[in-house]
Short mmCIF file of C-alpha atoms and ligand atoms in Angstrom, two decimals:
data_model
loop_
_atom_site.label_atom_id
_atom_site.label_comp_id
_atom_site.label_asym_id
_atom_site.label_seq_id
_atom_site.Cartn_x
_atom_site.Cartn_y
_atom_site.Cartn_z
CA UNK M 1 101.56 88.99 126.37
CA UNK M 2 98.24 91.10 125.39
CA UNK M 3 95.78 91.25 123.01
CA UNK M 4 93.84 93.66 121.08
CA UNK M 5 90.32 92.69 120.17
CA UNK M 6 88.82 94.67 117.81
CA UNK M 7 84.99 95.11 116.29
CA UNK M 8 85.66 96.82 113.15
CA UNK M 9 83.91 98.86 111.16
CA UNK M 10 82.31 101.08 113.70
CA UNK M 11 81.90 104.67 112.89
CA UNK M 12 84.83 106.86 113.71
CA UNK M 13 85.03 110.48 114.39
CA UNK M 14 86.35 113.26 116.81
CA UNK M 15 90.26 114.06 117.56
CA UNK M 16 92.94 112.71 118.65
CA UNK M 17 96.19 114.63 120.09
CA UNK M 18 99.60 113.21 119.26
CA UNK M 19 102.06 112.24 122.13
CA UNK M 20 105.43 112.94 122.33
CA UNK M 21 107.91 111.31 119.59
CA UNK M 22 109.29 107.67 120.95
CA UNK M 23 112.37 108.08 119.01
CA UNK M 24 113.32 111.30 120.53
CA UNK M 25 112.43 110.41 124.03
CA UNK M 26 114.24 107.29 123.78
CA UNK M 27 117.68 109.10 123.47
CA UNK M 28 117.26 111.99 125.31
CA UNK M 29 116.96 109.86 128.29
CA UNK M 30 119.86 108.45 128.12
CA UNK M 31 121.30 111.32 127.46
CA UNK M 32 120.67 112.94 130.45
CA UNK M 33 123.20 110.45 131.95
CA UNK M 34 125.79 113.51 129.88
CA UNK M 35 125.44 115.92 132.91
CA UNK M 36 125.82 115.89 136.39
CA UNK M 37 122.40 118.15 137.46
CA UNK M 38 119.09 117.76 136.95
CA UNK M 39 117.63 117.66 133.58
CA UNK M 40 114.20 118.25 133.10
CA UNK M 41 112.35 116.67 130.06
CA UNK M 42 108.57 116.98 129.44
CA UNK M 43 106.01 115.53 126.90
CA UNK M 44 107.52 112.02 127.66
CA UNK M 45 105.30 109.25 126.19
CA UNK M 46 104.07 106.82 128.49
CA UNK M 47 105.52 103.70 126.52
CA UNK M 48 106.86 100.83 127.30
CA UNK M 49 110.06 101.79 125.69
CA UNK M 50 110.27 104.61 127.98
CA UNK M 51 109.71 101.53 131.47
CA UNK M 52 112.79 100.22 129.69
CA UNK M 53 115.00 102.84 129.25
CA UNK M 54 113.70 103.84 132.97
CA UNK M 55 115.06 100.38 134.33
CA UNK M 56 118.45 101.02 132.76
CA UNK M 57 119.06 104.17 134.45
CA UNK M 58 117.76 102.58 138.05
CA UNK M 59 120.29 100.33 137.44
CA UNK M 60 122.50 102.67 136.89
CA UNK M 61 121.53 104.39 140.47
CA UNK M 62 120.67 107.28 138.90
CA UNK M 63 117.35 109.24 140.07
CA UNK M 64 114.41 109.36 137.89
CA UNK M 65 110.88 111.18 138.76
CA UNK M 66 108.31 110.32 136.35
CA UNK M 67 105.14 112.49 136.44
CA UNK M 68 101.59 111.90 135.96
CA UNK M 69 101.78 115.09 133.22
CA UNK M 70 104.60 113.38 131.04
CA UNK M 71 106.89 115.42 132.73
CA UNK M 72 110.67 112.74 133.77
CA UNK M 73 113.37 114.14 135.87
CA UNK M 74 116.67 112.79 135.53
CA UNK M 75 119.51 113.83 138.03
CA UNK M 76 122.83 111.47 136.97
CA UNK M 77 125.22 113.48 139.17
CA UNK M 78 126.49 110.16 141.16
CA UNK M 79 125.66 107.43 139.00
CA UNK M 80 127.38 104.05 139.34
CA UNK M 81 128.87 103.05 135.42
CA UNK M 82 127.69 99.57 136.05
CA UNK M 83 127.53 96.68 132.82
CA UNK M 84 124.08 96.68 131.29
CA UNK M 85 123.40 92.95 131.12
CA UNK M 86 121.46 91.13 128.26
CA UNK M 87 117.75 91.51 130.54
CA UNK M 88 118.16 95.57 130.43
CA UNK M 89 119.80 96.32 126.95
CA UNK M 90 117.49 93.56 124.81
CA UNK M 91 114.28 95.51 125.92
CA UNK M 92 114.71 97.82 123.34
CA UNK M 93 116.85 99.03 120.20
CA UNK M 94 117.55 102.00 121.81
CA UNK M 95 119.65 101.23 124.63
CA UNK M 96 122.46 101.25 122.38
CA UNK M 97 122.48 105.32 123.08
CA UNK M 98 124.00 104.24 126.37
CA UNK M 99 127.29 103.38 124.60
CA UNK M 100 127.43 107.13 123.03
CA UNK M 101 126.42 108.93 126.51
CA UNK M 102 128.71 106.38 128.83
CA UNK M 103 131.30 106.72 126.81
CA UNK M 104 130.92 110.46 126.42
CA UNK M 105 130.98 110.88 130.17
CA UNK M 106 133.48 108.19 131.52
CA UNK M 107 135.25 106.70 128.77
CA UNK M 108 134.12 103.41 129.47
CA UNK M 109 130.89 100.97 128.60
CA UNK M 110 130.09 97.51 129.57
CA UNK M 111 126.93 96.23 127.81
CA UNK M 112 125.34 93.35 126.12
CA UNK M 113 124.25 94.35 122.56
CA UNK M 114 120.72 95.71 121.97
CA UNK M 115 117.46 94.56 121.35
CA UNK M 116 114.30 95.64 119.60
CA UNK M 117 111.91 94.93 116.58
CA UNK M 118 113.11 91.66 114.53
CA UNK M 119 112.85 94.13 111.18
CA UNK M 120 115.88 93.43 109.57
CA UNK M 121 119.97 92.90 110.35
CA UNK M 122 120.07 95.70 112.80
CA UNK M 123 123.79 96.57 112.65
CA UNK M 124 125.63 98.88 114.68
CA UNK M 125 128.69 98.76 112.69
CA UNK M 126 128.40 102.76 112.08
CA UNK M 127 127.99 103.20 115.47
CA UNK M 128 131.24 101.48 116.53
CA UNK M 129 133.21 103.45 113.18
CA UNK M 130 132.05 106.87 115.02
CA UNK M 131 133.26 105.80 118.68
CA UNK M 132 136.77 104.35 117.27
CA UNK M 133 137.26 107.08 115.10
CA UNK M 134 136.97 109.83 118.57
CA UNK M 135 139.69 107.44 119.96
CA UNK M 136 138.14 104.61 121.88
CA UNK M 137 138.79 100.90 121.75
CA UNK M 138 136.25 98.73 120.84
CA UNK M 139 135.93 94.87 122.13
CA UNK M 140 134.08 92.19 123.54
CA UNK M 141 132.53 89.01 122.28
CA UNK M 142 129.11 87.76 120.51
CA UNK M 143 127.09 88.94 123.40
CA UNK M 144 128.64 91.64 124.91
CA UNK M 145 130.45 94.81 123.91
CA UNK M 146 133.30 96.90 125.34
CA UNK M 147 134.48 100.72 124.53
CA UNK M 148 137.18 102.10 126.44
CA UNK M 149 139.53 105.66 125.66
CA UNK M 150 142.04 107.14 128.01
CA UNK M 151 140.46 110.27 126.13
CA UNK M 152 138.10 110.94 123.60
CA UNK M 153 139.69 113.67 120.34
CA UNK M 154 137.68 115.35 118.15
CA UNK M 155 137.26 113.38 114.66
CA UNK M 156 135.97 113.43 110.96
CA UNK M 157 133.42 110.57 110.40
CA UNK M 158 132.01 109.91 107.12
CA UNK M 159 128.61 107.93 107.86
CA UNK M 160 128.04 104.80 104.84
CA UNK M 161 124.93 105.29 104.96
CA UNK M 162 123.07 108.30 106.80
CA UNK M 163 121.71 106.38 110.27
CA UNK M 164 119.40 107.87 112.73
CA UNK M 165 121.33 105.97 115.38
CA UNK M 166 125.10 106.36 114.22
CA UNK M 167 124.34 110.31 114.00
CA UNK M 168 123.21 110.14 117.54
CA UNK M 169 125.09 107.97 119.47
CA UNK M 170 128.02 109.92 117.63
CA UNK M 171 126.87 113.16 119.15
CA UNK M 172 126.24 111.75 122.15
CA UNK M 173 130.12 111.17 122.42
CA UNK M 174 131.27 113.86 120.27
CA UNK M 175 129.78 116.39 122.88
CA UNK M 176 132.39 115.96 125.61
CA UNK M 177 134.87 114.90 123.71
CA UNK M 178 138.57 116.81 123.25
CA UNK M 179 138.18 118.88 119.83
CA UNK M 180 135.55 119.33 117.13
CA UNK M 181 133.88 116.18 115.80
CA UNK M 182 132.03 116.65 112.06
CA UNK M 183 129.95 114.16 110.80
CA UNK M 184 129.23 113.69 106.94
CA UNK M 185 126.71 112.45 105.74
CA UNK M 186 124.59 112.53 108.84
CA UNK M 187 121.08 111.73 109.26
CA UNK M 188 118.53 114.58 108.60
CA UNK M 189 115.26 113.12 110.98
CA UNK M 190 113.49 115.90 113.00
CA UNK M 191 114.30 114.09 116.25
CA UNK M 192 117.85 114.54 115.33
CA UNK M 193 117.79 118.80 115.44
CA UNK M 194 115.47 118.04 118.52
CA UNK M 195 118.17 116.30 120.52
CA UNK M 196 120.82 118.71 119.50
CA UNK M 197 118.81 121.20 120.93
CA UNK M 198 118.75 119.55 124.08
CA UNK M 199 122.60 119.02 124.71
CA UNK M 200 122.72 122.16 123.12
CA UNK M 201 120.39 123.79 125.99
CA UNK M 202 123.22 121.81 128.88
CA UNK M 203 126.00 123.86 127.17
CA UNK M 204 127.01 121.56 124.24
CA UNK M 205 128.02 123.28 121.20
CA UNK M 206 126.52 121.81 118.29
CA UNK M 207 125.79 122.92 114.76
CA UNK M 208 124.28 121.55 111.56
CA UNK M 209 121.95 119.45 113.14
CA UNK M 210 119.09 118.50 110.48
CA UNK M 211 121.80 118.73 107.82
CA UNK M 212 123.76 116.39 106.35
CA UNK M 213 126.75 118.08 108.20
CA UNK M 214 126.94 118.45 111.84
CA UNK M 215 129.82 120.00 113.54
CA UNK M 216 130.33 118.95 117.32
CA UNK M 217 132.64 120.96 119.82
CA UNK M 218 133.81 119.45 122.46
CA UNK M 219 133.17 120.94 126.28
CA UNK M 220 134.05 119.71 129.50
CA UNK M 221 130.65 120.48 131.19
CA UNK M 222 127.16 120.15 130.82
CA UNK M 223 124.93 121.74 133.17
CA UNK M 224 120.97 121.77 134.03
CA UNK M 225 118.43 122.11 131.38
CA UNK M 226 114.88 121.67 130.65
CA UNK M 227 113.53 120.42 127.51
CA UNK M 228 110.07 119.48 125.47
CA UNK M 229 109.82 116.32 123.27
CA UNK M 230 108.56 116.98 119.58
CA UNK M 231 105.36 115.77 118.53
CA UNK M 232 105.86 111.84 117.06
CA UNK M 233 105.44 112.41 113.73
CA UNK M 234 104.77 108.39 112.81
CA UNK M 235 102.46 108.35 115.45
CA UNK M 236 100.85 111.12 113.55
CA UNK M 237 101.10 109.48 110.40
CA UNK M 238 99.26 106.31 111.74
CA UNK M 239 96.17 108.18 112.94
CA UNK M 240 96.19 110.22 109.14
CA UNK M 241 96.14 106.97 107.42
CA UNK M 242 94.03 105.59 109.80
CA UNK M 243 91.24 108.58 109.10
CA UNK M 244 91.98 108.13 105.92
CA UNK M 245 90.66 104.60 105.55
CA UNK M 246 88.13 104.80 108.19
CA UNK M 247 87.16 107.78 109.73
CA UNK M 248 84.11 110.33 109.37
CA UNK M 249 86.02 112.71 110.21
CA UNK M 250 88.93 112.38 112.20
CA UNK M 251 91.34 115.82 113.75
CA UNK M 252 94.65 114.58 114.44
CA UNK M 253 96.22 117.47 116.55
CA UNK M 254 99.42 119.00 118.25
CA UNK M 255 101.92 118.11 115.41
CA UNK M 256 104.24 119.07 112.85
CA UNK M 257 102.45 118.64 109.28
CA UNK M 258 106.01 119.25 107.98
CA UNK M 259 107.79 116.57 109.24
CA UNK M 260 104.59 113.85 107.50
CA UNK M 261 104.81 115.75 103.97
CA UNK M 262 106.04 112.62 102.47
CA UNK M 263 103.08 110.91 103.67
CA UNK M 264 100.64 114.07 103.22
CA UNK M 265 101.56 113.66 99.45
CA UNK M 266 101.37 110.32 98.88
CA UNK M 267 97.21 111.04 100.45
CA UNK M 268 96.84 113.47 98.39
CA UNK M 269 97.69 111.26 95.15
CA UNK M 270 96.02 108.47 97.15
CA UNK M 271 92.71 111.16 96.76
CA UNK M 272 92.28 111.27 100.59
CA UNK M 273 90.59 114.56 101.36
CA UNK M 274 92.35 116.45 104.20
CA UNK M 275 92.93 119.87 105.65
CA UNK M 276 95.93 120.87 106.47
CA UNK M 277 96.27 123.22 109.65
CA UNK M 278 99.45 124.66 111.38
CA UNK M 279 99.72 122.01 113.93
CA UNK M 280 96.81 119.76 113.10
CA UNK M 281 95.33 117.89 110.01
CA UNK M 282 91.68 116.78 109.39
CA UNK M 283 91.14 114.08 107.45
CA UNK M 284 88.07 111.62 106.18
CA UNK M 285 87.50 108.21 104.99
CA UNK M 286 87.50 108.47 100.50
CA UNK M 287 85.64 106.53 99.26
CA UNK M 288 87.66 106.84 96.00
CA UNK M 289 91.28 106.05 96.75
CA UNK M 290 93.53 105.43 93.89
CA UNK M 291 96.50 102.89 94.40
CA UNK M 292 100.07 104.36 94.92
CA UNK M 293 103.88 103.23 94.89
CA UNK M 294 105.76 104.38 97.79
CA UNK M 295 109.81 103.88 98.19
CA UNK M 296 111.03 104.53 101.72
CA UNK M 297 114.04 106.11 102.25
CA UNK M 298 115.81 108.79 104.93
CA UNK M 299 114.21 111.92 105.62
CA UNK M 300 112.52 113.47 103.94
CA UNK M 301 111.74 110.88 102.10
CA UNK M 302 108.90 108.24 102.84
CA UNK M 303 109.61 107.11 106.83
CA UNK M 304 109.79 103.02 106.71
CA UNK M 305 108.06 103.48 109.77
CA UNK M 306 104.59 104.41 108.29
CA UNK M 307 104.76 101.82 105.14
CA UNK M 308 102.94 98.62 107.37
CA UNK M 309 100.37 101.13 108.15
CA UNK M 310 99.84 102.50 104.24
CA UNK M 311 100.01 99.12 103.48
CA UNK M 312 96.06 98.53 105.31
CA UNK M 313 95.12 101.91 103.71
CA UNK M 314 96.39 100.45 100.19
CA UNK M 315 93.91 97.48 100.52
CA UNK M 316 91.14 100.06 100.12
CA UNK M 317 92.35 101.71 96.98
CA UNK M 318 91.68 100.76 93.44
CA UNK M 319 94.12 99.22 91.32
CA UNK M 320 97.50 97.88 92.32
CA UNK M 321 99.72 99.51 94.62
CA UNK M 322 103.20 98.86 95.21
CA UNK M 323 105.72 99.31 98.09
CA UNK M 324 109.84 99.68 98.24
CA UNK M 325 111.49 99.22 101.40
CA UNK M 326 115.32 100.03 100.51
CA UNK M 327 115.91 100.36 104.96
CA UNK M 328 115.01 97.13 106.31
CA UNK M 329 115.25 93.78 105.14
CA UNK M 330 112.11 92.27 107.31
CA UNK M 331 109.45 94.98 107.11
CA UNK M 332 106.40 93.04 105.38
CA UNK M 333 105.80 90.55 108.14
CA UNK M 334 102.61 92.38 108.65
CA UNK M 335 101.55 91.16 104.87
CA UNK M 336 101.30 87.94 105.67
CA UNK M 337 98.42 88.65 108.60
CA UNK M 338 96.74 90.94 106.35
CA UNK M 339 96.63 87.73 103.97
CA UNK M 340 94.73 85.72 106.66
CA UNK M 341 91.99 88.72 106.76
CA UNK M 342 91.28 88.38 103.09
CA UNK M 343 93.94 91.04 101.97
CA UNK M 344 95.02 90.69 98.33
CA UNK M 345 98.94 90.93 98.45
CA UNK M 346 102.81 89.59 96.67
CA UNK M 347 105.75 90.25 98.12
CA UNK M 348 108.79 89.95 96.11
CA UNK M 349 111.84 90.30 97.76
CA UNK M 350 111.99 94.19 98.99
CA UNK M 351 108.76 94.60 97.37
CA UNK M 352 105.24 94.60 97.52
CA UNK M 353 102.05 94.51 95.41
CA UNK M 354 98.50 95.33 97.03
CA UNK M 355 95.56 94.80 94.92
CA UNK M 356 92.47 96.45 95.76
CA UNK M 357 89.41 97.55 97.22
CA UNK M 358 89.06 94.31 99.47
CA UNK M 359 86.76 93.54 102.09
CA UNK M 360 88.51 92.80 105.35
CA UNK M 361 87.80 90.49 107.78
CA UNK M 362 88.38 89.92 111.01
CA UNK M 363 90.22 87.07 112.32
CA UNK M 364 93.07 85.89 114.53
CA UNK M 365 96.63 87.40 113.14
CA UNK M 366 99.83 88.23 115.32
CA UNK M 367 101.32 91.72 115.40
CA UNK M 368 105.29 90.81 114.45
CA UNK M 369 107.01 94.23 115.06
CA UNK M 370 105.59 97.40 116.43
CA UNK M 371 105.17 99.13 113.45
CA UNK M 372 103.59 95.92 111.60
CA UNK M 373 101.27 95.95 115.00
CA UNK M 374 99.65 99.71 114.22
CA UNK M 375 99.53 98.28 110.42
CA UNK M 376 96.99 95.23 111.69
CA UNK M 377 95.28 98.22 114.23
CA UNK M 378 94.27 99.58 111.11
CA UNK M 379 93.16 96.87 109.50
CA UNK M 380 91.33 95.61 112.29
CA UNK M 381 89.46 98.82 112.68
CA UNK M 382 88.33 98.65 108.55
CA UNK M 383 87.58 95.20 108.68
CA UNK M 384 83.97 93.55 109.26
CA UNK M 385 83.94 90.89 112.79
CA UNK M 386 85.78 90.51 114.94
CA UNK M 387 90.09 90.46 114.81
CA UNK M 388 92.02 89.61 117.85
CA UNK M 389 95.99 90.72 117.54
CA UNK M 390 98.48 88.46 119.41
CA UNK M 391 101.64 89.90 121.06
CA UNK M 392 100.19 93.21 121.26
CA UNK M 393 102.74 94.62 123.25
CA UNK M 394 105.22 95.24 120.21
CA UNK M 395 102.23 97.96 119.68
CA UNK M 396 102.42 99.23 123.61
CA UNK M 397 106.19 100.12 122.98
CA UNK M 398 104.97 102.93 120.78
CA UNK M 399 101.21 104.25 120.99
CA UNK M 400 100.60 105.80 123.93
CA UNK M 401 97.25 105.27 125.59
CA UNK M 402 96.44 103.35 122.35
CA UNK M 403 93.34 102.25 123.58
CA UNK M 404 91.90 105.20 125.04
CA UNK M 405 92.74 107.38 122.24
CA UNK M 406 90.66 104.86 119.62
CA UNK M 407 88.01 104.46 122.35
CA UNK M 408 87.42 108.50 122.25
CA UNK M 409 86.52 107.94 118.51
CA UNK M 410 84.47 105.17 118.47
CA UNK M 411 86.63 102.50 118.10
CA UNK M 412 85.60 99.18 119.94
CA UNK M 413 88.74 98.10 121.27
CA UNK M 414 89.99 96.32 124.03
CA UNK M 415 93.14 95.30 125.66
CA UNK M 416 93.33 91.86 127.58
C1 LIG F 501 115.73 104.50 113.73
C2 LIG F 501 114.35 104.41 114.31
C3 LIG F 501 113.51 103.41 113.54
C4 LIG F 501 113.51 103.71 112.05
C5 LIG F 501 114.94 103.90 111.53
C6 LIG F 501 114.96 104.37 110.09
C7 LIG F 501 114.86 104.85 116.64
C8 LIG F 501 114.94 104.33 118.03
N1 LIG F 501 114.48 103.99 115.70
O1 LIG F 501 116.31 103.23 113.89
O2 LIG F 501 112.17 103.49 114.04
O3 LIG F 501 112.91 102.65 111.35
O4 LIG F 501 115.64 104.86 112.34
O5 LIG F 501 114.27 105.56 109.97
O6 LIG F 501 115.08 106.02 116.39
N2 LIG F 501 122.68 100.47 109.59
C9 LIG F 501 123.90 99.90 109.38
N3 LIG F 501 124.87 100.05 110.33
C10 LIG F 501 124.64 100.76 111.46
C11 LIG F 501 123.38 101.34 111.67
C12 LIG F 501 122.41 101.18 110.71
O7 LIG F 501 124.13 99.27 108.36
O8 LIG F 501 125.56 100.86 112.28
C13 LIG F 501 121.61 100.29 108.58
C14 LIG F 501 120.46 99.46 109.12
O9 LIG F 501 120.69 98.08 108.97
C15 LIG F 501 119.30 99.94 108.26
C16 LIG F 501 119.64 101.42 108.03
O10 LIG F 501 121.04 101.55 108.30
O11 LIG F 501 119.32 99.29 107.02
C17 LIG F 501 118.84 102.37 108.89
O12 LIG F 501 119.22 102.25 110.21
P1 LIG F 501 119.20 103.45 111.26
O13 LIG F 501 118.86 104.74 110.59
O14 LIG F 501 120.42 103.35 112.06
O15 LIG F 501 117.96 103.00 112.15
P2 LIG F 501 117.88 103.05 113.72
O16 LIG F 501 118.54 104.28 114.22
O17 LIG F 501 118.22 101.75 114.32
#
């Protein structure tokens, strides 16, 4: 396991340029395993969630080329559909889009169940509705899980509760399945329009996508295609917040300032001074932040992703601010660290109360989660001493070249 040890409080300033988005990459890798040719996908982030997804598909015997430039290769044409034991699929949440492309392709998946951040409950009972309802048969045990379909039939599938992955995984299936597929209620994320684009580019015939609707019609074929991973947008939104509590002046370039406009107007209420470009946004440490409430919920409401990292920011502002995750049930792990460094916080059941301006200080605290991980970054990087952060490599899984891209703007960081 790493660590991060951080001397805070250091002058920040200069820019930073935004990677491509983790939770795009993560399933359009997988994905590739759709088509028999080679599919081309560039501005892949360097993660370690991308070395795990990479594993899966060696496994797999299928060919991947990952370049220096960010640039991955997949060719799947004569790929063997082995299990994927508990050692591959626990790496990460996201292996679980190898049900929706396996089963897509040959009607069959062997694998244990996936892994990830300990956030919350992490169902994939959605998932499993959208597979049974295009025909296959779901089984298995506690560890382990089994789909099988002599064919897969085009299906209406009403999603409970709009999920990122369900939508996904459900297109994943839906595109080479017998039929049209529509599902309701689907998740609206800008990764999800991104992806669509993708299968859409190998022939797939999908419409809707970054609606609450998207209709899915079946082919038989998907060919060759090349494709460019969107800018991460809560990557983005950690360096904002992190200029925003810290920085001199910090330029946060090549992304979308549409997908962040929850988080762009919670600053602005916040009274964080920014400007707002077409794909960049400047932004400076206020010295007069006001507290704010922030409820997370779908797109486009406030991500879940970026609340541990307001949270630091919220430490800085006067008065009490508050914080409503309604998405996971373990998301304020991070709070209790932040205690240790002199932060003034109550959590009550989904919620939280931050009481500030504090002074920070450093000290010894353990990043929980990856997202709680950037949270503590921030803090770290505000507070006065020293802070080492335990278990650092929930953070690696997300930020590429984390270290280099803080060192460019002063940070004094280091990774042992
Ligand atoms: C994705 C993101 C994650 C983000 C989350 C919400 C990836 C790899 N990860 O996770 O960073 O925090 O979206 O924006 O893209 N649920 C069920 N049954 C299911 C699936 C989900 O009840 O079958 C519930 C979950 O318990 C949770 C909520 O739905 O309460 C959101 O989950 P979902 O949108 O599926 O998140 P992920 O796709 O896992």
């Amino acid at each position: 396991m790493h660590k991060l040890i951080i001397n805070g409080n250091k002058e920040l300033k200069g820019e930073i340029s935004i990677s491509g988005a983790k939770n795009c990459a993560v399933a359009l890798i997988p994905a590739a395993l759709l088509c028999d040719e080679d599919v081309t996908i560039s501005n892949v982030p360097n993660i370690s969630d991308v070395d795990a997804l990479e594993e899966i598909l060696i496994h797999l015997d299928a060919k991947i080329d990952r370049k220096n430039n960010g640039e991955v290769v997949i060719h799947s044409g004569s790929i063997n559909n082995k299990p994927i034991d508990e050692e591959l699929a626990k790496k990460l949440r996201a292996s679980y889009y190898f049900m929706g492309a396996l089963l897509g392709k040959y009607k069959h998946v062997e694998m244990s169940f996936p892994g990830g951040c300990s956030i919350g409950k992490r169902p994939i009972d959605l998932h499993l509705k959208g597979f049974k309802a295009l025909g296959a048969k779901v089984s298995g045990d506690d560890e382990n899980i089994i789909l099988d379909a002599d064919e897969l039939t085009g299906a209406d599938i009403y999603l409970d509760f709009a999920s990122v992955g369900a939508t996904i995984n459900i297109m994943l299936a839906a595109v080479r399945a017998k039929g049209t597929t529509i599902i309701k209620n689907a998740a609206k994320e800008p990764e999800i329009p991104n992806i669509a684009e993708y299968l859409n580019a190998m022939g797939a015939k999908i419409k809707g996508a970054g609606t609450d609707i998207i209709t899915i019609e079946g082919v038989d074929y998907l060919k060759s295609c090349t494709h460019t991973v969107l800018p991460d947008r809560i990557e983005a939104g950690t360096y904002i917040i992190l200029g925003a509590a810290c920085a001199k002046n910090l330029v946060v370039k090549n992304i979308v300032p549409k997908h962040i406009d929850s988080l762009l107007e919670k600053l602005k209420e916040m009274n964080v001074k920014m400007k707002i470009g077409k794909n960049s946004v400047t932004v400076k440490q206020s010295k007069r932040l006001k507290a704010t409430e922030i409820i997370t919920l779908v797109y486009p409401g406030f991500p879940t992703d970026l609340q541990q990292i307001m949270a630091s920011l919220m430490t800085q502002a006067k008065g009490e601010s508050s914080i409503d995750e309604t998405i996971w049930e373990n998301r304020f792990l991070n709070l209790y660290e932040m205690l240790k460094m002199g932060a003034k916080i109550e959590v009550n059941g989904s919620k939280a109360y931050i009481t500030g301006p504090t002074k920070l200080k450093g000290t010894e605290i353990n990043a929980t989660d990856l997202r709680a991980g950037a949270g503590l970054v921030v803090a770290a990087l505000l507070a006065e001493g020293t802070t080492t952060i335990n278990n650092a490599d929930y953070i690696l899984r997300g930020y590429e070249n984390i270290v280099d891209k803080l060192r460019k703007i002063g940070a004094d960081v280091e990774l042992v």
